[in-house]
Structure formats: C-alpha cells, structure tokens
Amino acid sequence: MIDRFSRALRSVFLPAMLSAAALTAPVATGAANATATAPNAQGFGVRLVASARKQTWLPVIYNPAYAKIDYPMGDVPWYFGVCTDVVVRAYRQHGIDLQALVHRARVGTGDTNIDHRRVPVLKKYLARYGTSLPVTANGADYRPGDIVTYYLPEGRSSKTHIAFVSDRKNAEGVPLIIHNIGFGVKEEDWLFGSKITGHYRFGAELEAKPKS
C-alpha cells in the first residue's frame, strides 16, 4: 500500500521530491549534549528557522502512525510527518540528531523508532539539556528558533504539540510559528493559539561547523 502511494506521489510531486532530498539530507552529527547558551545562539536560531521554513515547500501529509526507522539519523518518508518531525528535521540540517540525543539521554522508553517523535519525550529532553525559558503572553519574549510546546484540549490524534518560533511577525509584532498541526508544515500566526506548556532554546553549541 505504501509503495503504491509512494509511486503515485512521485509522479505528481517529483520536483518537490528533488527538493526534499536536499532539505532532509542530514549533516554529520555534532558533539555531545550541551546547553544552548553560546554567543551565537541568536544567529543559530535564525538559521534553524530557515531550515524549518524550507519544509513548508514540501507536500507533507500528517501521519502519526508508528514506523520502524533507521538509527541513528532515521526518518519516516519525507512526505509523512507530524509536529515533532518538523523539529527533528530542522535540527538535522545543522548536524544535530535528536533521535540519537534523546536515546542516549534515556528520557524515553528506549524505542529509537518513536521516542524522539513524541512531544512529552522531547519536552523532557529540552527541559533537561536545553535552556528553559519563561512562558509569557508577551511575544517579545520569544526569539527565532525557540521551541514552544502546547496542550491541545481539542486535539484528536494528540493533546500535545510542538513548534518553532519564526523570525517573522504579525502586524502586532507577535512572532509567527512554523509547525505541522495536521495540515502539513505551515508558517502561521499561532504562537498563542493554544495553551503553552513549555518554552525552550537548544542546540547552538552543537551546530556542526561548515567544512573549510
């Protein structure tokens, strides 16, 4: 079934697939766990947002089904994804493999197929190894590349959600977010769209350095 679906998508979205090869190909993994407090953290956040934004160019179908994937650097097919995949894929463009980091930190169940794709597990990891920031109703407190977690009382497939804070803002100066809440990867005016349960900054010190 998946093979037939993949062939159908390939015939319709071949240009997008060529883009996906470049946008989702992982970079070599960086160093061990570290807190994102480096001086270049703000610049890293903007670069992270740029990587997440590229995912909005692809026709990703929201599919929360469990799937067996490679380890490390494993991923579901590019045309499938959930909110956590937006985060995982963006970080991999900077040499940071959350699948491996989450597994090594032992913050999940030990299942490398799914732990890093679960919001509660990522939230636990970010709280432990990232910088936990205040949850406020002031958009100015949220910087590009920050990660925000949510509680969705009306959520069908999940009551939890995760998103990136964008470097773009609405007319009132409130940052947009980049996320997949069920309709593909979108950049939207939704920072305060539901109850925020966590606000984190992570990864600047782990970013893979370009080869000279």
Short mmCIF file of N, CA and C in Angstrom, two decimals, residues 42-204:
data_model
loop_
_atom_site.label_atom_id
_atom_site.label_comp_id
_atom_site.label_asym_id
_atom_site.label_seq_id
_atom_site.Cartn_x
_atom_site.Cartn_y
_atom_site.Cartn_z
N GLN A 42 21.59 33.34 19.02
CA GLN A 42 20.57 34.06 18.26
C GLN A 42 20.73 33.82 16.77
N GLY A 43 21.97 33.84 16.26
CA GLY A 43 22.20 33.56 14.86
C GLY A 43 21.82 32.13 14.51
N PHE A 44 22.10 31.21 15.41
CA PHE A 44 21.72 29.82 15.19
C PHE A 44 20.21 29.69 15.09
N GLY A 45 19.49 30.42 15.93
CA GLY A 45 18.03 30.38 15.89
C GLY A 45 17.48 30.79 14.54
N VAL A 46 18.06 31.82 13.95
CA VAL A 46 17.61 32.27 12.62
C VAL A 46 17.92 31.21 11.57
N ARG A 47 19.08 30.60 11.66
CA ARG A 47 19.43 29.54 10.71
C ARG A 47 18.51 28.33 10.87
N LEU A 48 18.16 28.03 12.11
CA LEU A 48 17.25 26.92 12.39
C LEU A 48 15.87 27.19 11.78
N VAL A 49 15.40 28.42 11.93
CA VAL A 49 14.11 28.80 11.35
C VAL A 49 14.14 28.66 9.83
N ALA A 50 15.24 29.07 9.22
CA ALA A 50 15.36 28.96 7.76
C ALA A 50 15.25 27.51 7.32
N SER A 51 15.85 26.59 8.09
CA SER A 51 15.76 25.17 7.76
C SER A 51 14.34 24.65 7.95
N ALA A 52 13.68 25.10 9.00
CA ALA A 52 12.29 24.68 9.22
C ALA A 52 11.38 25.23 8.14
N ARG A 53 11.62 26.48 7.73
CA ARG A 53 10.77 27.10 6.71
C ARG A 53 10.84 26.35 5.39
N LYS A 54 11.98 25.80 5.05
CA LYS A 54 12.11 25.05 3.80
C LYS A 54 11.15 23.86 3.75
N GLN A 55 10.78 23.35 4.93
CA GLN A 55 9.85 22.23 4.96
C GLN A 55 8.45 22.64 4.52
N THR A 56 8.14 23.93 4.60
CA THR A 56 6.82 24.39 4.16
C THR A 56 6.68 24.30 2.64
N TRP A 57 7.78 24.10 1.94
CA TRP A 57 7.75 23.98 0.48
C TRP A 57 7.31 22.59 0.03
N LEU A 58 7.31 21.63 0.96
CA LEU A 58 7.05 20.23 0.62
C LEU A 58 5.63 19.82 0.99
N PRO A 59 5.00 18.95 0.19
CA PRO A 59 3.63 18.49 0.48
C PRO A 59 3.63 17.36 1.50
N VAL A 60 3.88 17.69 2.76
CA VAL A 60 3.96 16.68 3.82
C VAL A 60 2.57 16.34 4.35
N ILE A 61 2.28 15.06 4.41
CA ILE A 61 1.00 14.57 4.91
C ILE A 61 1.14 14.21 6.38
N TYR A 62 0.23 14.70 7.21
CA TYR A 62 0.27 14.40 8.65
C TYR A 62 -0.07 12.93 8.85
N ASN A 63 0.88 12.19 9.40
CA ASN A 63 0.68 10.76 9.60
C ASN A 63 1.39 10.33 10.88
N PRO A 64 0.64 10.13 11.98
CA PRO A 64 1.25 9.78 13.26
C PRO A 64 1.49 8.29 13.46
N ALA A 65 1.32 7.48 12.42
CA ALA A 65 1.47 6.04 12.56
C ALA A 65 2.88 5.65 12.99
N TYR A 66 2.96 4.63 13.83
CA TYR A 66 4.26 4.10 14.27
C TYR A 66 4.96 3.49 13.07
N ALA A 67 6.26 3.74 12.95
CA ALA A 67 7.03 3.18 11.85
C ALA A 67 8.43 2.82 12.32
N LYS A 68 8.96 1.73 11.82
CA LYS A 68 10.34 1.35 12.12
C LYS A 68 11.27 2.14 11.22
N ILE A 69 12.27 2.76 11.82
CA ILE A 69 13.21 3.59 11.06
C ILE A 69 14.64 3.26 11.45
N ASP A 70 15.57 3.73 10.67
CA ASP A 70 16.99 3.50 10.96
C ASP A 70 17.40 4.24 12.23
N TYR A 71 18.55 3.85 12.75
CA TYR A 71 19.17 4.54 13.88
C TYR A 71 20.68 4.48 13.70
N PRO A 72 21.39 5.60 13.87
CA PRO A 72 20.86 6.96 14.07
C PRO A 72 20.43 7.57 12.75
N MET A 73 20.01 8.82 12.80
CA MET A 73 19.59 9.60 11.64
C MET A 73 18.42 8.96 10.89
N GLY A 74 17.61 8.20 11.59
CA GLY A 74 16.46 7.58 10.94
C GLY A 74 15.32 8.57 10.77
N ASP A 75 14.50 8.32 9.74
CA ASP A 75 13.36 9.20 9.47
C ASP A 75 12.29 8.42 8.73
N VAL A 76 11.05 8.86 8.88
CA VAL A 76 9.96 8.32 8.08
C VAL A 76 10.07 8.93 6.69
N PRO A 77 9.34 8.40 5.69
CA PRO A 77 9.39 9.01 4.35
C PRO A 77 9.12 10.51 4.41
N TRP A 78 9.80 11.27 3.56
CA TRP A 78 9.73 12.73 3.62
C TRP A 78 8.31 13.26 3.49
N TYR A 79 7.43 12.52 2.80
CA TYR A 79 6.07 13.01 2.56
C TYR A 79 5.13 12.72 3.73
N PHE A 80 5.64 12.07 4.78
CA PHE A 80 4.90 11.88 6.02
C PHE A 80 5.56 12.70 7.13
N GLY A 81 4.79 13.05 8.14
CA GLY A 81 5.39 13.76 9.26
C GLY A 81 4.35 14.27 10.24
N VAL A 82 4.82 14.56 11.44
CA VAL A 82 3.99 15.16 12.49
C VAL A 82 4.74 16.38 13.02
N CYS A 83 4.21 16.98 14.07
CA CYS A 83 4.82 18.22 14.57
C CYS A 83 6.27 18.02 15.00
N THR A 84 6.57 16.90 15.64
CA THR A 84 7.93 16.67 16.10
C THR A 84 8.91 16.49 14.95
N ASP A 85 8.43 15.97 13.83
CA ASP A 85 9.32 15.77 12.68
C ASP A 85 9.83 17.09 12.12
N VAL A 86 9.03 18.14 12.24
CA VAL A 86 9.49 19.47 11.81
C VAL A 86 10.73 19.86 12.60
N VAL A 87 10.69 19.62 13.89
CA VAL A 87 11.81 19.96 14.77
C VAL A 87 13.01 19.08 14.48
N VAL A 88 12.79 17.77 14.43
CA VAL A 88 13.89 16.83 14.21
C VAL A 88 14.58 17.10 12.88
N ARG A 89 13.80 17.29 11.84
CA ARG A 89 14.38 17.50 10.50
C ARG A 89 15.15 18.82 10.41
N ALA A 90 14.65 19.85 11.04
CA ALA A 90 15.35 21.13 11.01
C ALA A 90 16.70 21.03 11.72
N TYR A 91 16.72 20.40 12.88
CA TYR A 91 17.98 20.27 13.62
C TYR A 91 19.00 19.44 12.85
N ARG A 92 18.53 18.44 12.13
CA ARG A 92 19.47 17.60 11.39
C ARG A 92 20.18 18.37 10.28
N GLN A 93 19.58 19.42 9.80
CA GLN A 93 20.25 20.25 8.80
C GLN A 93 21.45 20.98 9.39
N HIS A 94 21.58 20.93 10.71
CA HIS A 94 22.69 21.59 11.40
C HIS A 94 23.54 20.58 12.18
N GLY A 95 23.44 19.31 11.77
CA GLY A 95 24.29 18.28 12.36
C GLY A 95 23.86 17.81 13.73
N ILE A 96 22.62 18.05 14.11
CA ILE A 96 22.13 17.68 15.43
C ILE A 96 21.04 16.63 15.28
N ASP A 97 21.30 15.42 15.78
CA ASP A 97 20.37 14.30 15.65
C ASP A 97 19.64 14.07 16.96
N LEU A 98 18.43 14.59 17.06
CA LEU A 98 17.65 14.45 18.28
C LEU A 98 17.27 13.00 18.55
N GLN A 99 17.17 12.19 17.53
CA GLN A 99 16.89 10.77 17.73
C GLN A 99 17.97 10.15 18.60
N ALA A 100 19.22 10.39 18.24
CA ALA A 100 20.34 9.83 18.99
C ALA A 100 20.49 10.50 20.36
N LEU A 101 20.34 11.80 20.41
CA LEU A 101 20.50 12.52 21.68
C LEU A 101 19.45 12.08 22.70
N VAL A 102 18.21 11.96 22.26
CA VAL A 102 17.13 11.53 23.15
C VAL A 102 17.39 10.11 23.65
N HIS A 103 17.83 9.24 22.76
CA HIS A 103 18.08 7.85 23.15
C HIS A 103 19.23 7.76 24.16
N ARG A 104 20.31 8.48 23.89
CA ARG A 104 21.46 8.43 24.79
C ARG A 104 21.14 9.03 26.16
N ALA A 105 20.23 10.00 26.17
CA ALA A 105 19.86 10.65 27.44
C ALA A 105 18.91 9.81 28.26
N ARG A 106 18.34 8.77 27.67
CA ARG A 106 17.42 7.86 28.36
C ARG A 106 16.23 8.60 28.96
N VAL A 107 15.65 9.46 28.17
CA VAL A 107 14.48 10.20 28.66
C VAL A 107 13.18 9.62 28.12
N GLY A 108 13.28 8.58 27.29
CA GLY A 108 12.08 7.95 26.74
C GLY A 108 11.98 6.50 27.17
N THR A 109 11.41 5.69 26.32
CA THR A 109 11.22 4.27 26.63
C THR A 109 12.36 3.41 26.11
N GLY A 110 13.26 4.01 25.35
CA GLY A 110 14.34 3.26 24.75
C GLY A 110 14.04 2.82 23.33
N ASP A 111 12.90 3.24 22.80
CA ASP A 111 12.49 2.89 21.44
C ASP A 111 12.98 3.96 20.48
N THR A 112 14.01 3.67 19.71
CA THR A 112 14.59 4.66 18.80
C THR A 112 13.70 4.96 17.60
N ASN A 113 12.65 4.18 17.42
CA ASN A 113 11.72 4.43 16.32
C ASN A 113 10.78 5.60 16.61
N ILE A 114 10.48 5.84 17.89
CA ILE A 114 9.39 6.76 18.20
C ILE A 114 9.68 7.76 19.31
N ASP A 115 10.61 7.47 20.21
CA ASP A 115 10.81 8.37 21.37
C ASP A 115 10.99 9.82 20.97
N HIS A 116 11.86 10.08 20.00
CA HIS A 116 12.16 11.46 19.59
C HIS A 116 11.01 12.09 18.81
N ARG A 117 10.00 11.31 18.48
CA ARG A 117 8.83 11.81 17.74
C ARG A 117 7.65 12.03 18.68
N ARG A 118 7.87 11.95 19.97
CA ARG A 118 6.82 12.18 20.96
C ARG A 118 7.09 13.49 21.67
N VAL A 119 6.08 14.35 21.70
CA VAL A 119 6.25 15.67 22.32
C VAL A 119 6.66 15.57 23.79
N PRO A 120 6.00 14.74 24.62
CA PRO A 120 6.40 14.68 26.03
C PRO A 120 7.86 14.29 26.22
N VAL A 121 8.36 13.40 25.36
CA VAL A 121 9.76 12.97 25.47
C VAL A 121 10.70 14.11 25.06
N LEU A 122 10.40 14.77 23.95
CA LEU A 122 11.22 15.91 23.53
C LEU A 122 11.19 17.01 24.59
N LYS A 123 10.02 17.24 25.15
CA LYS A 123 9.87 18.27 26.19
C LYS A 123 10.76 17.95 27.39
N LYS A 124 10.77 16.70 27.78
CA LYS A 124 11.61 16.27 28.91
C LYS A 124 13.08 16.46 28.58
N TYR A 125 13.47 16.11 27.36
CA TYR A 125 14.86 16.26 26.96
C TYR A 125 15.27 17.74 26.93
N LEU A 126 14.43 18.58 26.34
CA LEU A 126 14.74 20.00 26.24
C LEU A 126 14.82 20.65 27.61
N ALA A 127 13.95 20.23 28.53
CA ALA A 127 13.97 20.79 29.88
C ALA A 127 15.26 20.41 30.60
N ARG A 128 15.79 19.25 30.29
CA ARG A 128 16.99 18.77 30.96
C ARG A 128 18.28 19.31 30.33
N TYR A 129 18.32 19.37 29.00
CA TYR A 129 19.57 19.70 28.32
C TYR A 129 19.56 21.04 27.58
N GLY A 130 18.40 21.66 27.47
CA GLY A 130 18.31 22.97 26.84
C GLY A 130 18.17 24.05 27.88
N THR A 131 17.80 25.23 27.43
CA THR A 131 17.53 26.35 28.33
C THR A 131 16.03 26.51 28.45
N SER A 132 15.51 26.35 29.66
CA SER A 132 14.08 26.55 29.89
C SER A 132 13.82 28.03 30.10
N LEU A 133 12.89 28.57 29.34
CA LEU A 133 12.59 30.00 29.35
C LEU A 133 11.19 30.24 29.86
N PRO A 134 10.90 31.47 30.34
CA PRO A 134 9.57 31.76 30.87
C PRO A 134 8.48 31.62 29.81
N VAL A 135 7.35 31.14 30.24
CA VAL A 135 6.15 31.10 29.39
C VAL A 135 5.35 32.35 29.71
N THR A 136 5.26 33.26 28.75
CA THR A 136 4.56 34.52 28.96
C THR A 136 3.58 34.76 27.82
N ALA A 137 2.80 35.81 27.96
CA ALA A 137 1.86 36.22 26.91
C ALA A 137 2.42 37.39 26.11
N ASN A 138 3.72 37.64 26.25
CA ASN A 138 4.40 38.73 25.56
C ASN A 138 5.21 38.18 24.40
N GLY A 139 4.82 38.50 23.19
CA GLY A 139 5.52 37.99 22.02
C GLY A 139 6.98 38.35 21.97
N ALA A 140 7.37 39.46 22.60
CA ALA A 140 8.76 39.89 22.59
C ALA A 140 9.68 38.94 23.35
N ASP A 141 9.10 38.07 24.17
CA ASP A 141 9.90 37.13 24.94
C ASP A 141 10.30 35.90 24.15
N TYR A 142 9.80 35.78 22.93
CA TYR A 142 10.05 34.59 22.12
C TYR A 142 10.95 34.94 20.94
N ARG A 143 12.09 34.27 20.84
CA ARG A 143 13.08 34.57 19.81
C ARG A 143 13.05 33.53 18.68
N PRO A 144 13.57 33.90 17.51
CA PRO A 144 13.63 32.95 16.41
C PRO A 144 14.38 31.67 16.79
N GLY A 145 13.78 30.54 16.46
CA GLY A 145 14.39 29.26 16.76
C GLY A 145 14.03 28.69 18.10
N ASP A 146 13.37 29.49 18.96
CA ASP A 146 12.88 28.95 20.22
C ASP A 146 11.86 27.85 19.93
N ILE A 147 11.76 26.90 20.83
CA ILE A 147 10.80 25.81 20.71
C ILE A 147 9.71 26.02 21.74
N VAL A 148 8.47 25.88 21.30
CA VAL A 148 7.32 26.06 22.18
C VAL A 148 6.49 24.78 22.15
N THR A 149 6.09 24.31 23.32
CA THR A 149 5.21 23.14 23.40
C THR A 149 3.83 23.59 23.87
N TYR A 150 2.82 22.82 23.48
CA TYR A 150 1.43 23.20 23.73
C TYR A 150 0.61 22.04 24.27
N TYR A 151 -0.50 22.42 24.92
CA TYR A 151 -1.56 21.47 25.25
C TYR A 151 -2.74 21.79 24.35
N LEU A 152 -3.24 20.78 23.64
CA LEU A 152 -4.36 20.96 22.73
C LEU A 152 -5.59 20.24 23.29
N PRO A 153 -6.46 20.94 24.00
CA PRO A 153 -7.62 20.28 24.60
C PRO A 153 -8.55 19.62 23.60
N GLU A 154 -8.57 20.14 22.37
CA GLU A 154 -9.45 19.58 21.34
C GLU A 154 -8.70 18.67 20.37
N GLY A 155 -7.46 18.36 20.67
CA GLY A 155 -6.66 17.53 19.76
C GLY A 155 -7.25 16.15 19.58
N ARG A 156 -7.26 15.66 18.35
CA ARG A 156 -7.81 14.34 18.06
C ARG A 156 -6.74 13.25 18.16
N SER A 157 -5.70 13.38 17.36
CA SER A 157 -4.65 12.36 17.38
C SER A 157 -3.69 12.56 18.55
N SER A 158 -3.60 13.79 19.06
CA SER A 158 -2.71 14.07 20.18
C SER A 158 -3.18 15.33 20.91
N LYS A 159 -2.94 15.36 22.20
CA LYS A 159 -3.26 16.54 23.01
C LYS A 159 -2.03 17.43 23.19
N THR A 160 -0.91 17.01 22.65
CA THR A 160 0.33 17.79 22.79
C THR A 160 0.81 18.25 21.42
N HIS A 161 1.61 19.30 21.42
CA HIS A 161 2.06 19.89 20.15
C HIS A 161 3.39 20.60 20.39
N ILE A 162 4.16 20.78 19.31
CA ILE A 162 5.45 21.45 19.40
C ILE A 162 5.67 22.27 18.14
N ALA A 163 6.36 23.40 18.28
CA ALA A 163 6.54 24.31 17.14
C ALA A 163 7.81 25.14 17.33
N PHE A 164 8.29 25.69 16.22
CA PHE A 164 9.38 26.66 16.24
C PHE A 164 8.82 28.07 16.22
N VAL A 165 9.45 28.98 16.94
CA VAL A 165 9.15 30.40 16.82
C VAL A 165 9.87 30.93 15.58
N SER A 166 9.17 31.66 14.73
CA SER A 166 9.72 32.18 13.48
C SER A 166 10.42 33.52 13.71
N ASP A 167 11.17 33.95 12.69
CA ASP A 167 11.77 35.28 12.72
C ASP A 167 10.86 36.30 12.04
N ARG A 168 9.69 35.87 11.60
CA ARG A 168 8.70 36.77 11.02
C ARG A 168 7.61 37.05 12.06
N LYS A 169 6.99 38.23 11.94
CA LYS A 169 6.00 38.64 12.93
C LYS A 169 4.72 39.10 12.25
N ASN A 170 3.64 39.12 13.04
CA ASN A 170 2.38 39.65 12.52
C ASN A 170 2.36 41.17 12.66
N ALA A 171 1.26 41.79 12.31
CA ALA A 171 1.16 43.25 12.33
C ALA A 171 1.33 43.83 13.73
N GLU A 172 1.03 43.01 14.75
CA GLU A 172 1.16 43.47 16.14
C GLU A 172 2.54 43.18 16.72
N GLY A 173 3.42 42.61 15.93
CA GLY A 173 4.76 42.32 16.41
C GLY A 173 4.91 40.98 17.11
N VAL A 174 3.89 40.14 17.03
CA VAL A 174 3.95 38.81 17.65
C VAL A 174 4.56 37.82 16.65
N PRO A 175 5.56 37.06 17.05
CA PRO A 175 6.19 36.13 16.12
C PRO A 175 5.21 35.08 15.58
N LEU A 176 5.42 34.69 14.34
CA LEU A 176 4.71 33.56 13.78
C LEU A 176 5.38 32.28 14.28
N ILE A 177 4.79 31.13 13.99
CA ILE A 177 5.43 29.87 14.31
C ILE A 177 5.45 28.99 13.06
N ILE A 178 6.34 28.02 13.06
CA ILE A 178 6.42 27.02 12.00
C ILE A 178 6.12 25.68 12.63
N HIS A 179 5.10 25.00 12.11
CA HIS A 179 4.64 23.75 12.74
C HIS A 179 3.82 22.92 11.77
N ASN A 180 3.50 21.72 12.21
CA ASN A 180 2.56 20.84 11.49
C ASN A 180 1.52 20.40 12.50
N ILE A 181 0.36 21.01 12.43
CA ILE A 181 -0.70 20.69 13.37
C ILE A 181 -1.76 19.79 12.74
N GLY A 182 -1.45 19.28 11.56
CA GLY A 182 -2.36 18.35 10.91
C GLY A 182 -2.61 18.62 9.45
N PHE A 183 -2.10 19.75 8.96
CA PHE A 183 -2.37 20.15 7.58
C PHE A 183 -1.09 20.44 6.81
N GLY A 184 -0.04 19.74 7.15
CA GLY A 184 1.25 19.99 6.53
C GLY A 184 2.04 21.04 7.29
N VAL A 185 3.28 21.24 6.89
CA VAL A 185 4.14 22.20 7.58
C VAL A 185 3.77 23.61 7.13
N LYS A 186 3.40 24.45 8.09
CA LYS A 186 2.93 25.80 7.80
C LYS A 186 3.66 26.82 8.67
N GLU A 187 3.76 28.04 8.14
CA GLU A 187 4.22 29.18 8.94
C GLU A 187 3.00 30.04 9.18
N GLU A 188 2.60 30.15 10.46
CA GLU A 188 1.30 30.75 10.77
C GLU A 188 1.36 31.67 11.98
N ASP A 189 0.36 32.51 12.07
CA ASP A 189 0.17 33.40 13.22
C ASP A 189 -0.59 32.61 14.29
N TRP A 190 0.17 31.83 15.08
CA TRP A 190 -0.48 30.89 16.00
C TRP A 190 0.30 30.74 17.30
N LEU A 191 1.20 31.65 17.62
CA LEU A 191 2.02 31.50 18.82
C LEU A 191 1.17 31.30 20.06
N PHE A 192 0.09 32.05 20.16
CA PHE A 192 -0.78 31.94 21.33
C PHE A 192 -2.10 31.25 20.97
N GLY A 193 -2.02 30.33 20.02
CA GLY A 193 -3.21 29.64 19.54
C GLY A 193 -3.76 28.62 20.51
N SER A 194 -2.95 28.15 21.44
CA SER A 194 -3.40 27.21 22.45
C SER A 194 -2.52 27.39 23.68
N LYS A 195 -2.80 26.63 24.73
CA LYS A 195 -2.06 26.79 25.98
C LYS A 195 -0.61 26.36 25.82
N ILE A 196 0.32 27.26 26.10
CA ILE A 196 1.75 26.96 26.03
C ILE A 196 2.17 26.25 27.31
N THR A 197 2.85 25.11 27.15
CA THR A 197 3.29 24.33 28.31
C THR A 197 4.80 24.36 28.51
N GLY A 198 5.53 24.89 27.53
CA GLY A 198 6.98 24.94 27.66
C GLY A 198 7.60 25.87 26.63
N HIS A 199 8.74 26.44 26.98
CA HIS A 199 9.44 27.39 26.10
C HIS A 199 10.94 27.11 26.27
N TYR A 200 11.60 26.72 25.19
CA TYR A 200 12.98 26.25 25.29
C TYR A 200 13.86 26.83 24.19
N ARG A 201 15.15 26.84 24.48
CA ARG A 201 16.16 27.22 23.49
C ARG A 201 17.25 26.15 23.54
N PHE A 202 17.61 25.63 22.39
CA PHE A 202 18.51 24.48 22.40
C PHE A 202 19.33 24.37 21.12
N GLY A 203 20.58 23.98 21.28
CA GLY A 203 21.35 23.49 20.16
C GLY A 203 22.48 24.32 19.60
N ALA A 204 22.62 25.58 20.00
CA ALA A 204 23.63 26.43 19.36
C ALA A 204 25.04 25.85 19.49
#
